[in-house]
PDB file of C-alpha atoms in Angstrom:
ATOM      1  CA  MET A  13      24.078 208.570  66.119  1.00  0.00           C
ATOM      2  CA  THR A  14      24.791 211.011  68.986  1.00  0.00           C
ATOM      3  CA  ASP A  15      24.216 210.478  72.683  1.00  0.00           C
ATOM      4  CA  ALA A  16      21.668 213.299  72.629  1.00  0.00           C
ATOM      5  CA  SER A  17      19.546 211.511  70.023  1.00  0.00           C
ATOM      6  CA  THR A  18      19.738 208.094  71.598  1.00  0.00           C
ATOM      7  CA  GLY A  19      19.756 208.837  75.301  1.00  0.00           C
ATOM      8  CA  ARG A  20      21.877 207.134  77.925  1.00  0.00           C
ATOM      9  CA  SER A  21      20.346 203.728  77.268  1.00  0.00           C
ATOM     10  CA  GLY A  22      21.396 203.740  73.605  1.00  0.00           C
ATOM     11  CA  PHE A  23      17.769 203.551  72.382  1.00  0.00           C
ATOM     12  CA  THR A  24      16.052 206.203  70.259  1.00  0.00           C
ATOM     13  CA  PRO A  25      13.106 208.103  71.802  1.00  0.00           C
ATOM     14  CA  ALA A  26      10.670 205.965  69.771  1.00  0.00           C
ATOM     15  CA  TYR A  27      11.716 202.943  71.816  1.00  0.00           C
ATOM     16  CA  LEU A  28      11.462 204.740  75.143  1.00  0.00           C
ATOM     17  CA  ASP A  29       8.253 206.717  74.686  1.00  0.00           C
ATOM     18  CA  ARG A  30       5.973 203.897  73.548  1.00  0.00           C
ATOM     19  CA  VAL A  31       3.557 202.748  76.232  1.00  0.00           C
ATOM     20  CA  GLY A  32       0.964 200.974  74.066  1.00  0.00           C
ATOM     21  CA  SER A  33       0.689 197.209  73.726  1.00  0.00           C
ATOM     22  CA  SER A  34       0.509 197.087  69.904  1.00  0.00           C
ATOM     23  CA  PHE A  35       3.763 196.161  68.191  1.00  0.00           C
ATOM     24  CA  THR A  36       2.246 197.084  64.821  1.00  0.00           C
ATOM     25  CA  ASP A  37       1.523 200.635  66.033  1.00  0.00           C
ATOM     26  CA  PHE A  38       5.079 200.885  67.344  1.00  0.00           C
ATOM     27  CA  LEU A  39       6.484 199.703  64.012  1.00  0.00           C
ATOM     28  CA  GLY A  40       4.213 202.143  62.152  1.00  0.00           C
ATOM     29  CA  SER A  41       5.722 205.090  64.030  1.00  0.00           C
ATOM     30  CA  SER A  42       9.350 203.983  64.256  1.00  0.00           C
ATOM     31  CA  ALA A  43       9.879 202.117  60.956  1.00  0.00           C
ATOM     32  CA  PRO A  44       6.719 202.274  58.798  1.00  0.00           C
ATOM     33  CA  ASP A  45       8.555 200.981  55.716  1.00  0.00           C
ATOM     34  CA  LEU A  46       8.789 197.571  57.389  1.00  0.00           C
ATOM     35  CA  LEU A  47       5.005 197.098  57.409  1.00  0.00           C
ATOM     36  CA  PRO A  48       3.744 195.060  54.423  1.00  0.00           C
ATOM     37  CA  GLY A  49       1.011 197.576  53.579  1.00  0.00           C
ATOM     38  CA  ARG A  50       3.292 200.642  53.641  1.00  0.00           C
ATOM     39  CA  ARG A  51       5.611 199.731  50.791  1.00  0.00           C
ATOM     40  CA  ALA A  52       5.616 201.367  47.366  1.00  0.00           C
ATOM     41  CA  LEU A  53       3.569 199.411  44.824  1.00  0.00           C
ATOM     42  CA  PRO A  54       4.039 199.083  41.053  1.00  0.00           C
ATOM     43  CA  ALA A  55       1.621 200.981  38.841  1.00  0.00           C
ATOM     44  CA  VAL A  56       0.222 197.825  37.239  1.00  0.00           C
ATOM     45  CA  PRO A  57      -1.381 194.710  38.760  1.00  0.00           C
ATOM     46  CA  VAL A  58       1.240 192.086  39.616  1.00  0.00           C
ATOM     47  CA  GLY A  59      -0.904 189.360  41.134  1.00  0.00           C
ATOM     48  CA  GLU A  60      -0.057 186.776  38.454  1.00  0.00           C
ATOM     49  CA  LEU A  61       3.680 187.228  39.097  1.00  0.00           C
ATOM     50  CA  ALA A  62       3.561 186.186  42.757  1.00  0.00           C
ATOM     51  CA  PRO A  63       2.950 182.722  44.208  1.00  0.00           C
ATOM     52  CA  HIS A  64      -0.509 182.343  45.752  1.00  0.00           C
ATOM     53  CA  ALA A  65      -1.546 180.033  48.549  1.00  0.00           C
ATOM     54  CA  THR A  66      -4.923 178.350  48.368  1.00  0.00           C
ATOM     55  CA  THR A  67      -7.590 176.457  50.289  1.00  0.00           C
ATOM     56  CA  ILE A  68      -7.725 176.598  54.065  1.00  0.00           C
ATOM     57  CA  VAL A  69     -10.517 174.904  56.032  1.00  0.00           C
ATOM     58  CA  ALA A  70     -11.532 175.001  59.691  1.00  0.00           C
ATOM     59  CA  ALA A  71     -14.116 173.079  61.694  1.00  0.00           C
ATOM     60  CA  THR A  72     -15.139 173.065  65.334  1.00  0.00           C
ATOM     61  CA  PHE A  73     -15.479 169.934  67.447  1.00  0.00           C
ATOM     62  CA  ALA A  74     -16.564 169.166  70.981  1.00  0.00           C
ATOM     63  CA  GLY A  75     -13.844 170.917  72.944  1.00  0.00           C
ATOM     64  CA  GLY A  76     -12.067 173.005  70.350  1.00  0.00           C
ATOM     65  CA  VAL A  77     -11.374 173.725  66.698  1.00  0.00           C
ATOM     66  CA  LEU A  78      -9.279 172.276  63.849  1.00  0.00           C
ATOM     67  CA  MET A  79      -7.663 174.032  60.895  1.00  0.00           C
ATOM     68  CA  GLY A  80      -6.048 172.448  57.847  1.00  0.00           C
ATOM     69  CA  GLY A  81      -4.497 173.565  54.594  1.00  0.00           C
ATOM     70  CA  ASP A  82      -3.188 171.903  51.458  1.00  0.00           C
ATOM     71  CA  ARG A  83       0.468 172.228  50.409  1.00  0.00           C
ATOM     72  CA  ARG A  84       0.278 173.736  46.900  1.00  0.00           C
ATOM     73  CA  ALA A  85       1.110 177.292  45.833  1.00  0.00           C
ATOM     74  CA  THR A  86       0.441 178.461  42.281  1.00  0.00           C
ATOM     75  CA  MET A  87       1.698 181.277  40.059  1.00  0.00           C
ATOM     76  CA  GLY A  88      -0.685 181.733  37.174  1.00  0.00           C
ATOM     77  CA  ASN A  89      -1.007 178.337  35.526  1.00  0.00           C
ATOM     78  CA  LEU A  90       2.176 177.003  37.158  1.00  0.00           C
ATOM     79  CA  ILE A  91       2.713 175.119  40.421  1.00  0.00           C
ATOM     80  CA  SER A  92       5.296 177.275  42.196  1.00  0.00           C
ATOM     81  CA  SER A  93       5.557 175.082  45.298  1.00  0.00           C
ATOM     82  CA  ARG A  94       4.286 171.638  46.293  1.00  0.00           C
ATOM     83  CA  ASP A  95       5.142 171.800  49.999  1.00  0.00           C
ATOM     84  CA  ILE A  96       4.323 175.301  51.228  1.00  0.00           C
ATOM     85  CA  GLU A  97       3.047 175.636  54.784  1.00  0.00           C
ATOM     86  CA  LYS A  98      -0.188 177.632  55.024  1.00  0.00           C
ATOM     87  CA  VAL A  99      -1.350 177.027  58.605  1.00  0.00           C
ATOM     88  CA  TYR A 100       0.541 178.428  61.609  1.00  0.00           C
ATOM     89  CA  ALA A 101       0.107 178.719  65.340  1.00  0.00           C
ATOM     90  CA  ALA A 102      -0.594 182.405  66.037  1.00  0.00           C
ATOM     91  CA  ASP A 103      -0.002 181.864  69.756  1.00  0.00           C
ATOM     92  CA  SER A 104      -0.641 179.117  72.301  1.00  0.00           C
ATOM     93  CA  TRP A 105      -4.439 179.282  71.833  1.00  0.00           C
ATOM     94  CA  SER A 106      -5.042 180.245  68.209  1.00  0.00           C
ATOM     95  CA  VAL A 107      -4.086 179.380  64.633  1.00  0.00           C
ATOM     96  CA  ILE A 108      -4.075 181.252  61.343  1.00  0.00           C
ATOM     97  CA  GLY A 109      -4.270 179.952  57.778  1.00  0.00           C
ATOM     98  CA  ILE A 110      -3.234 182.011  54.761  1.00  0.00           C
ATOM     99  CA  ALA A 111      -4.777 182.342  51.321  1.00  0.00           C
ATOM    100  CA  GLY A 112      -3.628 184.856  48.729  1.00  0.00           C
ATOM    101  CA  ALA A 113      -0.203 186.311  47.911  1.00  0.00           C
ATOM    102  CA  ALA A 114       2.067 183.872  49.723  1.00  0.00           C
ATOM    103  CA  GLY A 115       5.048 186.136  50.429  1.00  0.00           C
ATOM    104  CA  ILE A 116       2.999 188.958  51.940  1.00  0.00           C
ATOM    105  CA  ALA A 117       0.777 186.475  53.781  1.00  0.00           C
ATOM    106  CA  ILE A 118       3.707 184.736  55.488  1.00  0.00           C
ATOM    107  CA  GLU A 119       5.215 188.104  56.437  1.00  0.00           C
ATOM    108  CA  MET A 120       1.868 189.179  57.866  1.00  0.00           C
ATOM    109  CA  VAL A 121       1.634 185.975  59.914  1.00  0.00           C
ATOM    110  CA  ARG A 122       5.083 186.557  61.410  1.00  0.00           C
ATOM    111  CA  LEU A 123       4.201 190.142  62.268  1.00  0.00           C
ATOM    112  CA  TYR A 124       0.931 188.977  63.802  1.00  0.00           C
ATOM    113  CA  GLN A 125       2.731 186.396  65.939  1.00  0.00           C
ATOM    114  CA  VAL A 126       5.031 189.140  67.259  1.00  0.00           C
ATOM    115  CA  GLU A 127       2.009 191.397  67.813  1.00  0.00           C
ATOM    116  CA  LEU A 128       0.341 188.840  70.097  1.00  0.00           C
ATOM    117  CA  GLU A 129       3.572 188.037  71.943  1.00  0.00           C
ATOM    118  CA  HIS A 130       4.314 191.746  72.410  1.00  0.00           C
ATOM    119  CA  TYR A 131       0.854 192.367  73.860  1.00  0.00           C
ATOM    120  CA  GLU A 132       1.246 189.482  76.288  1.00  0.00           C
ATOM    121  CA  LYS A 133       4.611 190.773  77.518  1.00  0.00           C
ATOM    122  CA  ILE A 134       3.433 194.377  77.899  1.00  0.00           C
ATOM    123  CA  GLU A 135       0.041 193.624  79.468  1.00  0.00           C
ATOM    124  CA  GLY A 136       1.047 190.485  81.365  1.00  0.00           C
ATOM    125  CA  MET A 137      -1.962 188.571  80.070  1.00  0.00           C
ATOM    126  CA  THR A 138      -3.210 186.840  76.919  1.00  0.00           C
ATOM    127  CA  MET A 139      -5.356 188.917  74.573  1.00  0.00           C
ATOM    128  CA  SER A 140      -8.985 187.812  74.311  1.00  0.00           C
ATOM    129  CA  LEU A 141      -9.942 185.821  71.227  1.00  0.00           C
ATOM    130  CA  ASP A 142     -12.152 188.672  69.986  1.00  0.00           C
ATOM    131  CA  GLY A 143      -9.238 191.054  70.461  1.00  0.00           C
ATOM    132  CA  LYS A 144      -6.957 188.803  68.418  1.00  0.00           C
ATOM    133  CA  ALA A 145      -9.522 188.623  65.626  1.00  0.00           C
ATOM    134  CA  ASN A 146      -9.874 192.423  65.582  1.00  0.00           C
ATOM    135  CA  ARG A 147      -6.097 192.997  65.551  1.00  0.00           C
ATOM    136  CA  LEU A 148      -5.793 190.714  62.527  1.00  0.00           C
ATOM    137  CA  ALA A 149      -8.600 192.621  60.782  1.00  0.00           C
ATOM    138  CA  ALA A 150      -6.659 195.879  61.219  1.00  0.00           C
ATOM    139  CA  MET A 151      -3.540 194.349  59.683  1.00  0.00           C
ATOM    140  CA  ILE A 152      -5.507 193.083  56.671  1.00  0.00           C
ATOM    141  CA  ARG A 153      -7.034 196.548  56.246  1.00  0.00           C
ATOM    142  CA  GLY A 154      -3.529 198.003  56.109  1.00  0.00           C
ATOM    143  CA  ASN A 155      -2.771 195.792  53.095  1.00  0.00           C
ATOM    144  CA  LEU A 156      -5.713 197.087  51.047  1.00  0.00           C
ATOM    145  CA  GLY A 157      -3.498 199.022  48.595  1.00  0.00           C
ATOM    146  CA  ALA A 158      -1.526 195.884  47.740  1.00  0.00           C
ATOM    147  CA  ALA A 159      -4.771 193.907  47.482  1.00  0.00           C
ATOM    148  CA  MET A 160      -6.001 196.299  44.788  1.00  0.00           C
ATOM    149  CA  GLN A 161      -2.843 195.457  42.809  1.00  0.00           C
ATOM    150  CA  GLY A 162      -3.548 191.740  42.955  1.00  0.00           C
ATOM    151  CA  LEU A 163      -1.574 190.961  46.129  1.00  0.00           C
ATOM    152  CA  ALA A 164      -4.515 190.234  48.393  1.00  0.00           C
ATOM    153  CA  VAL A 165      -4.194 188.329  51.654  1.00  0.00           C
ATOM    154  CA  VAL A 166      -7.355 186.711  53.021  1.00  0.00           C
ATOM    155  CA  PRO A 167      -6.583 184.547  56.066  1.00  0.00           C
ATOM    156  CA  LEU A 168      -8.737 182.289  58.197  1.00  0.00           C
ATOM    157  CA  PHE A 169      -8.385 182.602  61.970  1.00  0.00           C
ATOM    158  CA  ALA A 170      -9.518 180.188  64.673  1.00  0.00           C
ATOM    159  CA  GLY A 171      -8.866 179.634  68.335  1.00  0.00           C
ATOM    160  CA  TYR A 172      -9.883 178.339  71.722  1.00  0.00           C
ATOM    161  CA  ASP A 173     -11.877 180.914  73.695  1.00  0.00           C
ATOM    162  CA  LEU A 174     -10.583 180.900  77.270  1.00  0.00           C
ATOM    163  CA  ASP A 175     -13.556 183.081  78.256  1.00  0.00           C
ATOM    164  CA  ALA A 176     -16.269 180.955  76.637  1.00  0.00           C
ATOM    165  CA  ALA A 177     -19.485 180.818  78.638  1.00  0.00           C
ATOM    166  CA  GLU A 178     -20.452 177.487  80.144  1.00  0.00           C
ATOM    167  CA  GLY A 179     -22.433 175.401  77.700  1.00  0.00           C
ATOM    168  CA  THR A 180     -21.062 177.154  74.605  1.00  0.00           C
ATOM    169  CA  SER A 181     -18.433 175.813  72.219  1.00  0.00           C
ATOM    170  CA  PRO A 182     -14.944 177.159  73.042  1.00  0.00           C
ATOM    171  CA  GLY A 183     -13.783 176.651  69.453  1.00  0.00           C
ATOM    172  CA  ARG A 184     -14.432 179.724  67.275  1.00  0.00           C
ATOM    173  CA  ILE A 185     -13.676 180.588  63.639  1.00  0.00           C
ATOM    174  CA  PHE A 186     -13.286 184.017  61.977  1.00  0.00           C
ATOM    175  CA  SER A 187     -13.110 184.806  58.262  1.00  0.00           C
ATOM    176  CA  TYR A 188     -12.148 188.086  56.559  1.00  0.00           C
ATOM    177  CA  ASP A 189     -12.396 190.020  53.321  1.00  0.00           C
ATOM    178  CA  VAL A 190      -9.692 192.174  51.697  1.00  0.00           C
ATOM    179  CA  THR A 191     -11.007 195.349  53.384  1.00  0.00           C
ATOM    180  CA  GLY A 192     -10.497 193.864  56.847  1.00  0.00           C
ATOM    181  CA  GLY A 193     -14.115 192.873  57.357  1.00  0.00           C
ATOM    182  CA  ASN A 194     -14.297 190.387  60.226  1.00  0.00           C
ATOM    183  CA  TYR A 195     -16.991 187.701  60.280  1.00  0.00           C
ATOM    184  CA  GLU A 196     -17.462 184.931  62.822  1.00  0.00           C
ATOM    185  CA  GLU A 197     -18.373 181.606  61.229  1.00  0.00           C
ATOM    186  CA  ARG A 198     -20.517 178.873  62.755  1.00  0.00           C
ATOM    187  CA  GLY A 199     -19.278 175.303  62.753  1.00  0.00           C
ATOM    188  CA  TYR A 200     -16.969 175.383  59.751  1.00  0.00           C
ATOM    189  CA  ALA A 201     -15.460 177.703  57.139  1.00  0.00           C
ATOM    190  CA  SER A 202     -13.130 177.697  54.153  1.00  0.00           C
ATOM    191  CA  VAL A 203     -11.164 180.278  52.133  1.00  0.00           C
ATOM    192  CA  GLY A 204      -9.122 180.153  48.937  1.00  0.00           C
ATOM    193  CA  SER A 205      -9.693 179.026  45.377  1.00  0.00           C
ATOM    194  CA  GLY A 206     -10.963 175.598  46.423  1.00  0.00           C
ATOM    195  CA  SER A 207     -13.183 176.926  49.202  1.00  0.00           C
ATOM    196  CA  LEU A 208     -16.435 176.351  47.277  1.00  0.00           C
ATOM    197  CA  PHE A 209     -15.738 172.630  46.940  1.00  0.00           C
ATOM    198  CA  ALA A 210     -14.295 172.298  50.446  1.00  0.00           C
ATOM    199  CA  LYS A 211     -17.284 174.028  52.018  1.00  0.00           C
ATOM    200  CA  ASN A 212     -19.720 171.798  50.117  1.00  0.00           C
ATOM    201  CA  SER A 213     -17.880 168.778  51.527  1.00  0.00           C
ATOM    202  CA  LEU A 214     -17.916 170.223  55.048  1.00  0.00           C
ATOM    203  CA  LYS A 215     -21.619 170.894  54.751  1.00  0.00           C
ATOM    204  CA  LYS A 216     -22.275 167.200  54.180  1.00  0.00           C
ATOM    205  CA  THR A 217     -19.839 165.673  56.693  1.00  0.00           C
ATOM    206  CA  TRP A 218     -19.669 168.130  59.619  1.00  0.00           C
ATOM    207  CA  ARG A 219     -22.187 168.089  62.439  1.00  0.00           C
ATOM    208  CA  PRO A 220     -22.277 169.577  65.940  1.00  0.00           C
ATOM    209  CA  GLY A 221     -20.594 167.563  68.663  1.00  0.00           C
ATOM    210  CA  LEU A 222     -18.019 165.732  66.544  1.00  0.00           C
ATOM    211  CA  ASP A 223     -15.054 164.420  68.493  1.00  0.00           C
ATOM    212  CA  ALA A 224     -11.520 165.449  67.507  1.00  0.00           C
ATOM    213  CA  ASP A 225     -10.823 162.356  65.382  1.00  0.00           C
ATOM    214  CA  ALA A 226     -14.060 162.627  63.413  1.00  0.00           C
ATOM    215  CA  ALA A 227     -13.482 166.357  62.860  1.00  0.00           C
ATOM    216  CA  THR A 228      -9.956 165.642  61.620  1.00  0.00           C
ATOM    217  CA  ARG A 229     -11.415 163.223  59.087  1.00  0.00           C
ATOM    218  CA  THR A 230     -13.907 165.904  58.021  1.00  0.00           C
ATOM    219  CA  VAL A 231     -11.166 168.513  57.512  1.00  0.00           C
ATOM    220  CA  VAL A 232      -8.864 166.198  55.546  1.00  0.00           C
ATOM    221  CA  GLU A 233     -11.717 164.875  53.397  1.00  0.00           C
ATOM    222  CA  SER A 234     -12.861 168.408  52.536  1.00  0.00           C
ATOM    223  CA  LEU A 235      -9.342 169.273  51.324  1.00  0.00           C
ATOM    224  CA  TYR A 236      -9.325 166.061  49.260  1.00  0.00           C
ATOM    225  CA  ASP A 237     -12.631 167.054  47.654  1.00  0.00           C
ATOM    226  CA  ALA A 238     -11.323 170.566  46.951  1.00  0.00           C
ATOM    227  CA  ALA A 239      -8.220 169.151  45.237  1.00  0.00           C
ATOM    228  CA  ASP A 240     -10.444 166.906  43.125  1.00  0.00           C
ATOM    229  CA  ASP A 241     -12.118 169.919  41.463  1.00  0.00           C
ATOM    230  CA  ASP A 242      -9.712 172.842  41.917  1.00  0.00           C
ATOM    231  CA  SER A 243      -6.398 172.714  40.044  1.00  0.00           C
ATOM    232  CA  ALA A 244      -4.788 175.210  42.457  1.00  0.00           C
ATOM    233  CA  THR A 245      -5.390 172.919  45.457  1.00  0.00           C
ATOM    234  CA  GLY A 246      -2.958 170.068  46.036  1.00  0.00           C
ATOM    235  CA  GLY A 247      -4.241 166.694  47.156  1.00  0.00           C
ATOM    236  CA  PRO A 248      -2.424 164.145  49.338  1.00  0.00           C
ATOM    237  CA  ASP A 249       0.837 163.048  47.698  1.00  0.00           C
ATOM    238  CA  PRO A 250       1.893 159.614  49.027  1.00  0.00           C
ATOM    239  CA  VAL A 251       4.881 159.470  46.661  1.00  0.00           C
ATOM    240  CA  ARG A 252       6.465 162.654  48.041  1.00  0.00           C
ATOM    241  CA  ARG A 253       4.944 162.072  51.503  1.00  0.00           C
ATOM    242  CA  LEU A 254       3.186 165.439  51.354  1.00  0.00           C
ATOM    243  CA  TYR A 255      -0.048 165.675  53.291  1.00  0.00           C
ATOM    244  CA  PRO A 256      -2.192 168.585  54.536  1.00  0.00           C
ATOM    245  CA  ILE A 257      -1.027 170.526  57.569  1.00  0.00           C
ATOM    246  CA  VAL A 258      -3.589 170.245  60.365  1.00  0.00           C
ATOM    247  CA  TYR A 259      -3.629 172.034  63.730  1.00  0.00           C
ATOM    248  CA  ARG A 260      -5.861 171.159  66.673  1.00  0.00           C
ATOM    249  CA  VAL A 261      -6.649 173.814  69.300  1.00  0.00           C
ATOM    250  CA  ASP A 262      -8.306 172.719  72.538  1.00  0.00           C
ATOM    251  CA  ALA A 263      -7.872 173.078  76.296  1.00  0.00           C
ATOM    252  CA  GLU A 264      -4.277 171.875  75.947  1.00  0.00           C
ATOM    253  CA  GLY A 265      -3.391 174.597  73.443  1.00  0.00           C
ATOM    254  CA  ALA A 266      -2.507 174.653  69.742  1.00  0.00           C
ATOM    255  CA  VAL A 267      -0.880 171.428  68.545  1.00  0.00           C
ATOM    256  CA  ARG A 268       0.169 170.483  65.031  1.00  0.00           C
ATOM    257  CA  LEU A 269      -0.771 166.928  64.102  1.00  0.00           C
ATOM    258  CA  THR A 270       2.171 164.828  62.957  1.00  0.00           C
ATOM    259  CA  ASP A 271       2.587 163.868  59.317  1.00  0.00           C
ATOM    260  CA  ASP A 272       1.943 160.240  60.250  1.00  0.00           C
ATOM    261  CA  GLN A 273      -1.359 161.142  61.922  1.00  0.00           C
ATOM    262  CA  VAL A 274      -2.574 163.119  58.903  1.00  0.00           C
ATOM    263  CA  ALA A 275      -1.252 160.503  56.483  1.00  0.00           C
ATOM    264  CA  ALA A 276      -3.269 157.786  58.222  1.00  0.00           C
ATOM    265  CA  VAL A 277      -6.469 159.801  57.792  1.00  0.00           C
ATOM    266  CA  ALA A 278      -5.704 160.766  54.182  1.00  0.00           C
ATOM    267  CA  ASP A 279      -4.785 157.192  53.250  1.00  0.00           C
ATOM    268  CA  ALA A 280      -8.077 155.973  54.732  1.00  0.00           C
ATOM    269  CA  VAL A 281     -10.002 158.504  52.621  1.00  0.00           C
ATOM    270  CA  ILE A 282      -8.103 157.469  49.479  1.00  0.00           C
ATOM    271  CA  ALA A 283      -8.667 153.774  50.175  1.00  0.00           C
ATOM    272  CA  GLU A 284     -12.411 154.270  50.648  1.00  0.00           C
ATOM    273  CA  ARG A 285     -12.695 156.324  47.464  1.00  0.00           C
ATOM    274  CA  SER A 286     -10.690 153.729  45.528  1.00  0.00           C
ATOM    275  CA  ALA A 287     -12.879 150.907  46.814  1.00  0.00           C
ATOM    276  CA  SER A 288     -15.995 152.854  45.853  1.00  0.00           C
ATOM    277  CA  GLN A 289     -14.656 153.430  42.329  1.00  0.00           C
ATOM    278  CA  SER A 290     -13.812 149.737  42.003  1.00  0.00           C
ATOM    279  CA  ARG A 291     -17.326 148.705  42.978  1.00  0.00           C
ATOM    280  CA  GLU A 292     -18.805 151.134  40.467  1.00  0.00           C
ATOM    281  CA  GLY A 293     -16.432 149.857  37.781  1.00  0.00           C
TER     282      GLY A 293
END
């Protein structure tokens, strides 16, 4: 690489000419092959050959929002992983849960985390929650070609709205489709293969104004109900000490609950269900 092509600083013009705040746009112009949606795809569907992540749930509470996900990934009729992580902190005030092709989904999450951090460094301020939701929609839209080949990524996004009007709930939830469609949910939402069962559970146990502890119970119980009817969703595993991953986002930021905290809630759910079965027996 010559001095004329790199300039005195040693950087190529692509690094020096960019003035936008989108890291994804920068990557698309300087190294488009690194974007998940820009890679060459096989001519036949390959969805059954890749591990898929399932069942993410989110629920608001008085003061914020919670998101949880089970730990199982499947590949066709096989369990490819029992301890995959599906829920991540996107930044200090938001979280993202993945459902779909696990490898592409995790790569998309990492790119999205850099996208939000890049914006904050360039602009000197945190992106609005609506802006974050729209940026994620654009990234999902860029993966449409892979989605048509069976490698779809359909995340769930939630966060604490720093600009929420007084008297409104600061916890907000956004769901998506494979085309990048962005839909704000009210109260609770679920995605993935077990979402039908999880949402039915949330419908019965969630109500406006729940405190954080009650909402945590609601999230964990909905994942338990999903695992009870969906083979691709993993339930609590006391033997391996594997429990759902749960994040809480409130005025203090995004915090992952400890395994012991989630285990206590899951064990309480299991104990109550066992006692109920014993009484029926």
